[in-house]
Amino acid sequence: MVTSQSDVLISNGMKADTVTVLENAFAAITAKSNEQTSFQQQRKAFTSENKGLYKELYTYISEVAKLGKIIFQGEQKASEYTLENLIAMVHSSKGNNGGNPAQEKKPS
């Protein structure tokens, strides 16, 4: 629209290079939009892949908890085989308490 009416617009005060500036700006915006779309698609692919991995991990931890409860049935140790306790042990193993969730520092 601007290009087809550029003679009229220039005669009414528009700078002569405005059409070029607008075309360059449009090209830059389009390139950034395409880049953003690409990043969003990559993130969506990573999220989909991670969902599957987390589901597999959850299934594995659930099996460990189930088998631990069976193996240690009737013993105090059986109560340690819950998802909550197993996850706490995973998180606490990152600290310096030797993997003992009882020694884990609780947030204040």
PDB file of C-alpha atoms in Angstrom:
ATOM      1  CA  MET A   1       0.000   0.000   0.000  1.00  0.00           C
ATOM      2  CA  VAL A   2       2.758   2.437   0.926  1.00  0.00           C
ATOM      3  CA  THR A   3       4.782   1.521  -2.159  1.00  0.00           C
ATOM      4  CA  SER A   4       1.905   2.100  -4.566  1.00  0.00           C
ATOM      5  CA  GLN A   5       1.138   5.476  -2.998  1.00  0.00           C
ATOM      6  CA  SER A   6       4.726   6.538  -2.305  1.00  0.00           C
ATOM      7  CA  ASP A   7       4.698   9.449  -4.814  1.00  0.00           C
ATOM      8  CA  VAL A   8       1.642  11.000  -3.157  1.00  0.00           C
ATOM      9  CA  LEU A   9       3.028  10.364   0.335  1.00  0.00           C
ATOM     10  CA  ILE A  10       6.437  11.830  -0.501  1.00  0.00           C
ATOM     11  CA  SER A  11       4.793  14.947  -1.945  1.00  0.00           C
ATOM     12  CA  ASN A  12       2.940  15.301   1.366  1.00  0.00           C
ATOM     13  CA  GLY A  13       6.070  15.107   3.518  1.00  0.00           C
ATOM     14  CA  MET A  14       7.046  11.455   3.800  1.00  0.00           C
ATOM     15  CA  LYS A  15      10.778  10.836   3.614  1.00  0.00           C
ATOM     16  CA  ALA A  16      11.921   9.208   0.374  1.00  0.00           C
ATOM     17  CA  ASP A  17      13.566   6.258   2.135  1.00  0.00           C
ATOM     18  CA  THR A  18      10.494   5.383   4.249  1.00  0.00           C
ATOM     19  CA  VAL A  19       9.438   2.551   1.936  1.00  0.00           C
ATOM     20  CA  THR A  20      12.895   0.943   2.245  1.00  0.00           C
ATOM     21  CA  VAL A  21      12.902   1.437   6.023  1.00  0.00           C
ATOM     22  CA  LEU A  22       9.461  -0.202   6.306  1.00  0.00           C
ATOM     23  CA  GLU A  23      10.450  -3.114   4.052  1.00  0.00           C
ATOM     24  CA  ASN A  24      13.636  -3.694   6.099  1.00  0.00           C
ATOM     25  CA  ALA A  25      11.690  -3.515   9.357  1.00  0.00           C
ATOM     26  CA  PHE A  26       9.105  -5.962   8.030  1.00  0.00           C
ATOM     27  CA  ALA A  27      11.852  -8.386   6.951  1.00  0.00           C
ATOM     28  CA  ALA A  28      13.544  -8.131  10.376  1.00  0.00           C
ATOM     29  CA  ILE A  29      10.255  -8.695  12.231  1.00  0.00           C
ATOM     30  CA  THR A  30       9.445 -11.675  10.010  1.00  0.00           C
ATOM     31  CA  ALA A  31      12.890 -13.202  10.653  1.00  0.00           C
ATOM     32  CA  LYS A  32      12.518 -12.753  14.427  1.00  0.00           C
ATOM     33  CA  SER A  33       9.009 -14.209  14.314  1.00  0.00           C
ATOM     34  CA  ASN A  34      10.268 -17.262  12.420  1.00  0.00           C
ATOM     35  CA  GLU A  35      13.112 -17.674  14.923  1.00  0.00           C
ATOM     36  CA  GLN A  36      10.684 -17.460  17.845  1.00  0.00           C
ATOM     37  CA  THR A  37       8.399 -20.037  16.228  1.00  0.00           C
ATOM     38  CA  SER A  38      11.375 -22.350  15.790  1.00  0.00           C
ATOM     39  CA  PHE A  39      12.322 -21.986  19.480  1.00  0.00           C
ATOM     40  CA  GLN A  40       8.737 -22.696  20.528  1.00  0.00           C
ATOM     41  CA  GLN A  41       8.635 -25.841  18.392  1.00  0.00           C
ATOM     42  CA  GLN A  42      11.950 -27.039  19.854  1.00  0.00           C
ATOM     43  CA  ARG A  43      10.686 -26.444  23.392  1.00  0.00           C
ATOM     44  CA  LYS A  44       7.484 -28.319  22.639  1.00  0.00           C
ATOM     45  CA  ALA A  45       9.519 -31.265  21.312  1.00  0.00           C
ATOM     46  CA  PHE A  46      11.728 -31.288  24.445  1.00  0.00           C
ATOM     47  CA  THR A  47       8.687 -31.137  26.706  1.00  0.00           C
ATOM     48  CA  SER A  48       7.046 -34.038  24.892  1.00  0.00           C
ATOM     49  CA  GLU A  49      10.238 -36.100  25.155  1.00  0.00           C
ATOM     50  CA  ASN A  50      10.667 -35.287  28.857  1.00  0.00           C
ATOM     51  CA  LYS A  51       7.052 -36.198  29.634  1.00  0.00           C
ATOM     52  CA  GLY A  52       7.723 -39.707  28.400  1.00  0.00           C
ATOM     53  CA  LEU A  53      10.922 -39.977  30.425  1.00  0.00           C
ATOM     54  CA  TYR A  54       9.225 -38.741  33.598  1.00  0.00           C
ATOM     55  CA  LYS A  55       6.390 -41.207  33.080  1.00  0.00           C
ATOM     56  CA  GLU A  56       8.920 -44.047  32.747  1.00  0.00           C
ATOM     57  CA  LEU A  57      10.737 -42.828  35.875  1.00  0.00           C
ATOM     58  CA  TYR A  58       7.479 -42.629  37.823  1.00  0.00           C
ATOM     59  CA  THR A  59       6.620 -46.182  36.768  1.00  0.00           C
ATOM     60  CA  TYR A  60      10.077 -47.407  37.831  1.00  0.00           C
ATOM     61  CA  ILE A  61       9.916 -45.669  41.217  1.00  0.00           C
ATOM     62  CA  SER A  62       6.403 -47.032  41.762  1.00  0.00           C
ATOM     63  CA  GLU A  63       7.695 -50.558  41.115  1.00  0.00           C
ATOM     64  CA  VAL A  64      10.578 -50.049  43.561  1.00  0.00           C
ATOM     65  CA  ALA A  65       8.144 -48.808  46.201  1.00  0.00           C
ATOM     66  CA  LYS A  66       5.779 -51.716  45.625  1.00  0.00           C
ATOM     67  CA  LEU A  67       8.553 -54.320  45.768  1.00  0.00           C
ATOM     68  CA  GLY A  68      10.141 -52.678  48.830  1.00  0.00           C
ATOM     69  CA  LYS A  69       6.857 -52.873  50.696  1.00  0.00           C
ATOM     70  CA  ILE A  70       6.547 -56.565  49.791  1.00  0.00           C
ATOM     71  CA  ILE A  71      10.148 -57.441  50.686  1.00  0.00           C
ATOM     72  CA  PHE A  72      10.084 -55.604  54.025  1.00  0.00           C
ATOM     73  CA  GLN A  73       6.474 -56.411  54.927  1.00  0.00           C
ATOM     74  CA  GLY A  74       5.949 -56.335  58.666  1.00  0.00           C
ATOM     75  CA  GLU A  75       9.207 -54.461  59.287  1.00  0.00           C
ATOM     76  CA  GLN A  76       9.731 -50.782  60.054  1.00  0.00           C
ATOM     77  CA  LYS A  77      11.738 -50.439  56.844  1.00  0.00           C
ATOM     78  CA  ALA A  78       8.588 -51.124  54.769  1.00  0.00           C
ATOM     79  CA  SER A  79       7.294 -47.642  55.627  1.00  0.00           C
ATOM     80  CA  GLU A  80      10.311 -46.142  53.838  1.00  0.00           C
ATOM     81  CA  TYR A  81       9.075 -47.516  50.514  1.00  0.00           C
ATOM     82  CA  THR A  82       6.606 -44.830  49.584  1.00  0.00           C
ATOM     83  CA  LEU A  83       6.947 -42.448  46.652  1.00  0.00           C
ATOM     84  CA  GLU A  84       7.312 -39.533  49.046  1.00  0.00           C
ATOM     85  CA  ASN A  85      10.193 -41.163  50.950  1.00  0.00           C
ATOM     86  CA  LEU A  86      11.946 -42.389  47.788  1.00  0.00           C
ATOM     87  CA  ILE A  87      11.769 -38.924  46.217  1.00  0.00           C
ATOM     88  CA  ALA A  88      13.043 -37.381  49.464  1.00  0.00           C
ATOM     89  CA  MET A  89      16.015 -39.783  49.367  1.00  0.00           C
ATOM     90  CA  VAL A  90      16.790 -38.769  45.783  1.00  0.00           C
ATOM     91  CA  HIS A  91      16.703 -35.082  46.687  1.00  0.00           C
ATOM     92  CA  SER A  92      18.669 -35.527  49.892  1.00  0.00           C
ATOM     93  CA  SER A  93      21.419 -37.497  48.156  1.00  0.00           C
ATOM     94  CA  LYS A  94      22.420 -34.227  46.517  1.00  0.00           C
ATOM     95  CA  GLY A  95      23.248 -32.756  49.937  1.00  0.00           C
ATOM     96  CA  ASN A  96      25.949 -33.818  52.338  1.00  0.00           C
ATOM     97  CA  ASN A  97      23.816 -35.905  54.680  1.00  0.00           C
ATOM     98  CA  GLY A  98      24.800 -39.240  53.143  1.00  0.00           C
ATOM     99  CA  GLY A  99      21.392 -39.817  51.541  1.00  0.00           C
ATOM    100  CA  ASN A 100      19.539 -40.003  54.865  1.00  0.00           C
ATOM    101  CA  PRO A 101      16.192 -38.186  54.439  1.00  0.00           C
ATOM    102  CA  ALA A 102      15.855 -37.923  58.235  1.00  0.00           C
ATOM    103  CA  GLN A 103      18.870 -35.597  58.241  1.00  0.00           C
ATOM    104  CA  GLU A 104      17.527 -33.492  55.388  1.00  0.00           C
ATOM    105  CA  LYS A 105      17.207 -29.818  56.266  1.00  0.00           C
ATOM    106  CA  LYS A 106      13.645 -28.614  55.977  1.00  0.00           C
ATOM    107  CA  PRO A 107      13.053 -25.156  54.428  1.00  0.00           C
ATOM    108  CA  SER A 108      12.223 -22.474  56.972  1.00  0.00           C
TER     109      SER A 108
END
